Every structure is written in C-alpha cells, then in structure tokens.
Amino acid sequence: MKPFEIVEEPIDIQKYADYVLHASAGAVTIFTGNVREWTHGVRTLYLSYEAYVPMAEKKMAEIGAEMEEKWPGIKVAIVHRIGELHISDIAVLIAVSSPHREAAYAANEYAIERIKEVVPIWKKEIWEDGEEWIGAQKKYPTKGRKLND
C-alpha cells in the first residue's frame, strides 16, 4: 500500500486507518466521500472517475506534505478510486492521525478541499436523463436538464 494512491478496486477503510495509527496518535479521523443517489433533485445512477494517475498521486503526496508542515505530528493517507462507482461506493478516503483531535479534523478538511483544487481527477455523472463530465467537482446538475441535446 502507498500512502497516496489511485486505485481501481473498492477502498479498504481499515487498511488506511491502520497505516496512520501510531503510538503518539490520540485521534484518527477518517473522511470518506461516497457516491450519493440524489444531487439537487437529480437522481444519479453512477459515477465514472478518471485520473492522470502519476500526477494525481504526486499531487496527493504534495498535499500530505503541506498538511504535515501545517500540523506537525500528523500522519496522512489519501486514496482515490477511479472507474465506475455506484451508489454508496467510496470514491475518496482521507485518513489523518494526530496527537489531538483538533488538528486531525482540521487537516482532514484541508485535504479534501486541496484535492478538489489541484489533483487531476475527473468525474462523469450519469443521471437518469443525461450525463456530464464534472472537472472541478463543484458543479451540480440542474433538475430536468437534458444533456446532449
């Protein structure tokens, strides 16, 4: 296992929790980003993720280094899954351990925002009535909108 990786198989939460746990850790936070069925009234059937894997893993490692500089004493693992993901599947997992919970929570939130900003991962949302690539992962579908018209 690499601490910063792109995978094609389901994400094993315990594997990453075990990786970050160490004797000085008083807190471990695990964030999972999961595929949800409904977004702003539009039903998602599934998502498809693609990545430029070498650059995505490099950027995730850079985010980890940023986090360790901002919150000394933390240990980080970040994994993102690519391929076709269905409702409730885990797309991204961030595991952070820290001597204290405040740093673990703050570092974990920092990581997901930085992933959205700098990691080259693209998401295609497939809905009941269309589909669209979502590059920035911040754009939401409009209910009833027909795509490819």
PDB file of C-alpha atoms in Angstrom:
ATOM      1  CA  MET A   1       0.000   0.000   0.000  1.00  0.00           C
ATOM      2  CA  LYS A   2       1.152   3.520  -0.826  1.00  0.00           C
ATOM      3  CA  PRO A   3       0.002   6.347   1.466  1.00  0.00           C
ATOM      4  CA  PHE A   4      -1.051   8.446  -1.538  1.00  0.00           C
ATOM      5  CA  GLU A   5      -2.589   6.377  -4.274  1.00  0.00           C
ATOM      6  CA  ILE A   6      -5.155   5.988  -7.003  1.00  0.00           C
ATOM      7  CA  VAL A   7      -6.885   2.601  -7.017  1.00  0.00           C
ATOM      8  CA  GLU A   8      -9.403   0.816  -9.203  1.00  0.00           C
ATOM      9  CA  GLU A   9     -10.731  -1.578  -6.550  1.00  0.00           C
ATOM     10  CA  PRO A  10     -13.039  -0.827  -3.583  1.00  0.00           C
ATOM     11  CA  ILE A  11     -11.290   1.132  -0.836  1.00  0.00           C
ATOM     12  CA  ASP A  12     -10.499  -0.761   2.377  1.00  0.00           C
ATOM     13  CA  ILE A  13     -11.052   1.778   5.172  1.00  0.00           C
ATOM     14  CA  GLN A  14      -9.247  -0.249   7.836  1.00  0.00           C
ATOM     15  CA  LYS A  15      -6.070  -0.531   5.769  1.00  0.00           C
ATOM     16  CA  TYR A  16      -5.609   3.257   5.711  1.00  0.00           C
ATOM     17  CA  ALA A  17      -6.706   3.711   9.352  1.00  0.00           C
ATOM     18  CA  ASP A  18      -4.103   1.156  10.375  1.00  0.00           C
ATOM     19  CA  TYR A  19      -1.452   2.910   8.276  1.00  0.00           C
ATOM     20  CA  VAL A  20      -1.858   6.288  10.019  1.00  0.00           C
ATOM     21  CA  LEU A  21      -2.238   4.937  13.556  1.00  0.00           C
ATOM     22  CA  HIS A  22       0.907   5.238  15.694  1.00  0.00           C
ATOM     23  CA  ALA A  23       1.847   5.395  19.377  1.00  0.00           C
ATOM     24  CA  SER A  24       1.599   9.214  19.596  1.00  0.00           C
ATOM     25  CA  ALA A  25      -1.802   9.377  17.896  1.00  0.00           C
ATOM     26  CA  GLY A  26      -4.609  10.382  20.236  1.00  0.00           C
ATOM     27  CA  ALA A  27      -7.045  10.861  17.368  1.00  0.00           C
ATOM     28  CA  VAL A  28      -7.663   9.352  13.958  1.00  0.00           C
ATOM     29  CA  THR A  29     -10.142  10.955  11.571  1.00  0.00           C
ATOM     30  CA  ILE A  30     -11.389   9.158   8.509  1.00  0.00           C
ATOM     31  CA  PHE A  31     -13.239  11.048   5.791  1.00  0.00           C
ATOM     32  CA  THR A  32     -14.930   9.134   3.010  1.00  0.00           C
ATOM     33  CA  GLY A  33     -16.533  10.747   0.006  1.00  0.00           C
ATOM     34  CA  ASN A  34     -19.277   8.426  -1.193  1.00  0.00           C
ATOM     35  CA  VAL A  35     -21.432   8.293  -4.303  1.00  0.00           C
ATOM     36  CA  ARG A  36     -24.846   9.704  -3.409  1.00  0.00           C
ATOM     37  CA  GLU A  37     -28.048   8.958  -5.251  1.00  0.00           C
ATOM     38  CA  TRP A  38     -29.600  12.433  -5.257  1.00  0.00           C
ATOM     39  CA  THR A  39     -27.933  15.778  -6.038  1.00  0.00           C
ATOM     40  CA  HIS A  40     -30.151  18.845  -6.090  1.00  0.00           C
ATOM     41  CA  GLY A  41     -33.185  16.765  -7.085  1.00  0.00           C
ATOM     42  CA  VAL A  42     -31.421  14.839  -9.860  1.00  0.00           C
ATOM     43  CA  ARG A  43     -31.046  11.077  -9.463  1.00  0.00           C
ATOM     44  CA  THR A  44     -27.554   9.767 -10.081  1.00  0.00           C
ATOM     45  CA  LEU A  45     -27.248   6.253 -11.487  1.00  0.00           C
ATOM     46  CA  TYR A  46     -23.479   6.005 -11.098  1.00  0.00           C
ATOM     47  CA  LEU A  47     -20.247   7.988 -11.411  1.00  0.00           C
ATOM     48  CA  SER A  48     -17.213   7.365 -13.539  1.00  0.00           C
ATOM     49  CA  TYR A  49     -13.835   8.721 -12.443  1.00  0.00           C
ATOM     50  CA  GLU A  50     -10.679   9.073 -14.492  1.00  0.00           C
ATOM     51  CA  ALA A  51      -7.296  10.406 -13.448  1.00  0.00           C
ATOM     52  CA  TYR A  52      -3.869  11.154 -14.723  1.00  0.00           C
ATOM     53  CA  VAL A  53      -2.554   8.648 -12.181  1.00  0.00           C
ATOM     54  CA  PRO A  54       1.152   9.601 -11.853  1.00  0.00           C
ATOM     55  CA  MET A  55       0.317  13.300 -11.472  1.00  0.00           C
ATOM     56  CA  ALA A  56      -2.678  12.629  -9.194  1.00  0.00           C
ATOM     57  CA  GLU A  57      -0.541  10.549  -6.818  1.00  0.00           C
ATOM     58  CA  LYS A  58       2.199  13.190  -6.898  1.00  0.00           C
ATOM     59  CA  LYS A  59      -0.293  15.961  -6.078  1.00  0.00           C
ATOM     60  CA  MET A  60      -1.837  13.944  -3.249  1.00  0.00           C
ATOM     61  CA  ALA A  61       1.651  13.404  -1.764  1.00  0.00           C
ATOM     62  CA  GLU A  62       2.260  17.166  -2.020  1.00  0.00           C
ATOM     63  CA  ILE A  63      -0.996  17.773  -0.146  1.00  0.00           C
ATOM     64  CA  GLY A  64       0.199  15.334   2.519  1.00  0.00           C
ATOM     65  CA  ALA A  65       3.479  17.268   2.845  1.00  0.00           C
ATOM     66  CA  GLU A  66       1.557  20.554   3.133  1.00  0.00           C
ATOM     67  CA  MET A  67      -0.567  19.033   5.893  1.00  0.00           C
ATOM     68  CA  GLU A  68       2.423  17.710   7.836  1.00  0.00           C
ATOM     69  CA  GLU A  69       4.001  21.157   7.695  1.00  0.00           C
ATOM     70  CA  LYS A  70       0.803  22.900   8.893  1.00  0.00           C
ATOM     71  CA  TRP A  71       0.031  20.333  11.607  1.00  0.00           C
ATOM     72  CA  PRO A  72       3.298  18.802  12.891  1.00  0.00           C
ATOM     73  CA  GLY A  73       2.896  15.313  14.307  1.00  0.00           C
ATOM     74  CA  ILE A  74       0.116  14.174  11.990  1.00  0.00           C
ATOM     75  CA  LYS A  75       0.304  11.149   9.702  1.00  0.00           C
ATOM     76  CA  VAL A  76      -1.731  11.103   6.479  1.00  0.00           C
ATOM     77  CA  ALA A  77      -3.012   8.680   3.860  1.00  0.00           C
ATOM     78  CA  ILE A  78      -5.108   9.690   0.860  1.00  0.00           C
ATOM     79  CA  VAL A  79      -6.632   7.301  -1.677  1.00  0.00           C
ATOM     80  CA  HIS A  80      -8.988   7.978  -4.579  1.00  0.00           C
ATOM     81  CA  ARG A  81     -10.784   5.329  -6.582  1.00  0.00           C
ATOM     82  CA  ILE A  82     -11.270   5.567 -10.345  1.00  0.00           C
ATOM     83  CA  GLY A  83     -13.528   3.644 -12.687  1.00  0.00           C
ATOM     84  CA  GLU A  84     -17.281   3.125 -12.442  1.00  0.00           C
ATOM     85  CA  LEU A  85     -18.617   3.696  -8.933  1.00  0.00           C
ATOM     86  CA  HIS A  86     -22.174   3.012  -7.803  1.00  0.00           C
ATOM     87  CA  ILE A  87     -24.384   4.471  -5.089  1.00  0.00           C
ATOM     88  CA  SER A  88     -22.672   4.382  -1.655  1.00  0.00           C
ATOM     89  CA  ASP A  89     -19.272   3.342  -3.054  1.00  0.00           C
ATOM     90  CA  ILE A  90     -16.326   5.217  -1.550  1.00  0.00           C
ATOM     91  CA  ALA A  91     -14.670   7.497  -4.099  1.00  0.00           C
ATOM     92  CA  VAL A  92     -12.102   9.117  -1.822  1.00  0.00           C
ATOM     93  CA  LEU A  93     -10.722   8.412   1.637  1.00  0.00           C
ATOM     94  CA  ILE A  94      -8.542  10.653   3.781  1.00  0.00           C
ATOM     95  CA  ALA A  95      -7.079   9.223   6.984  1.00  0.00           C
ATOM     96  CA  VAL A  96      -5.307  11.546   9.427  1.00  0.00           C
ATOM     97  CA  SER A  97      -3.845  10.746  12.824  1.00  0.00           C
ATOM     98  CA  SER A  98      -2.719  13.372  15.292  1.00  0.00           C
ATOM     99  CA  PRO A  99      -1.831  13.668  18.965  1.00  0.00           C
ATOM    100  CA  HIS A 100      -5.019  15.768  19.371  1.00  0.00           C
ATOM    101  CA  ARG A 101      -8.403  15.742  17.632  1.00  0.00           C
ATOM    102  CA  GLU A 102      -8.486  19.413  16.592  1.00  0.00           C
ATOM    103  CA  ALA A 103      -5.532  19.002  14.258  1.00  0.00           C
ATOM    104  CA  ALA A 104      -6.877  15.725  12.873  1.00  0.00           C
ATOM    105  CA  TYR A 105     -10.249  17.291  11.983  1.00  0.00           C
ATOM    106  CA  ALA A 106      -8.717  20.467  10.528  1.00  0.00           C
ATOM    107  CA  ALA A 107      -6.109  18.613   8.477  1.00  0.00           C
ATOM    108  CA  ASN A 108      -8.699  16.219   7.109  1.00  0.00           C
ATOM    109  CA  GLU A 109     -10.965  19.041   5.916  1.00  0.00           C
ATOM    110  CA  TYR A 110      -7.974  20.844   4.418  1.00  0.00           C
ATOM    111  CA  ALA A 111      -7.088  17.732   2.413  1.00  0.00           C
ATOM    112  CA  ILE A 112     -10.456  17.334   0.675  1.00  0.00           C
ATOM    113  CA  GLU A 113     -10.513  20.983  -0.363  1.00  0.00           C
ATOM    114  CA  ARG A 114      -6.964  20.764  -1.738  1.00  0.00           C
ATOM    115  CA  ILE A 115      -7.780  17.543  -3.607  1.00  0.00           C
ATOM    116  CA  LYS A 116     -10.612  19.326  -5.405  1.00  0.00           C
ATOM    117  CA  GLU A 117      -8.294  22.234  -6.245  1.00  0.00           C
ATOM    118  CA  VAL A 118      -5.162  20.531  -7.550  1.00  0.00           C
ATOM    119  CA  VAL A 119      -5.479  16.785  -8.146  1.00  0.00           C
ATOM    120  CA  PRO A 120      -6.161  15.819 -11.790  1.00  0.00           C
ATOM    121  CA  ILE A 121      -9.194  13.608 -11.292  1.00  0.00           C
ATOM    122  CA  TRP A 122     -12.282  13.956 -13.466  1.00  0.00           C
ATOM    123  CA  LYS A 123     -15.780  12.825 -12.625  1.00  0.00           C
ATOM    124  CA  LYS A 124     -18.559  11.936 -15.053  1.00  0.00           C
ATOM    125  CA  GLU A 125     -22.004  11.958 -13.514  1.00  0.00           C
ATOM    126  CA  ILE A 126     -24.525   9.646 -15.137  1.00  0.00           C
ATOM    127  CA  TRP A 127     -28.135  10.581 -14.316  1.00  0.00           C
ATOM    128  CA  GLU A 128     -31.495   9.204 -15.344  1.00  0.00           C
ATOM    129  CA  ASP A 129     -31.767  11.858 -18.050  1.00  0.00           C
ATOM    130  CA  GLY A 130     -28.223  12.556 -19.132  1.00  0.00           C
ATOM    131  CA  GLU A 131     -24.579  12.700 -18.216  1.00  0.00           C
ATOM    132  CA  GLU A 132     -21.799  15.243 -17.913  1.00  0.00           C
ATOM    133  CA  TRP A 133     -18.095  15.422 -17.074  1.00  0.00           C
ATOM    134  CA  ILE A 134     -17.557  17.459 -13.940  1.00  0.00           C
ATOM    135  CA  GLY A 135     -13.968  18.680 -13.824  1.00  0.00           C
ATOM    136  CA  ALA A 136     -13.950  20.872 -10.756  1.00  0.00           C
ATOM    137  CA  GLN A 137     -16.313  18.556  -8.816  1.00  0.00           C
ATOM    138  CA  LYS A 138     -18.165  21.676  -7.688  1.00  0.00           C
ATOM    139  CA  LYS A 139     -20.709  21.992 -10.486  1.00  0.00           C
ATOM    140  CA  TYR A 140     -24.139  20.495  -9.887  1.00  0.00           C
ATOM    141  CA  PRO A 141     -26.763  19.301 -12.348  1.00  0.00           C
ATOM    142  CA  THR A 142     -29.913  21.269 -12.949  1.00  0.00           C
ATOM    143  CA  LYS A 143     -33.069  19.233 -12.336  1.00  0.00           C
ATOM    144  CA  GLY A 144     -34.767  18.161 -15.521  1.00  0.00           C
ATOM    145  CA  ARG A 145     -31.944  19.402 -17.729  1.00  0.00           C
ATOM    146  CA  LYS A 146     -31.455  17.336 -20.849  1.00  0.00           C
ATOM    147  CA  LEU A 147     -27.866  16.960 -21.846  1.00  0.00           C
ATOM    148  CA  ASN A 148     -26.534  16.124 -25.263  1.00  0.00           C
ATOM    149  CA  ASP A 149     -29.488  17.962 -26.844  1.00  0.00           C
TER     150      ASP A 149
END
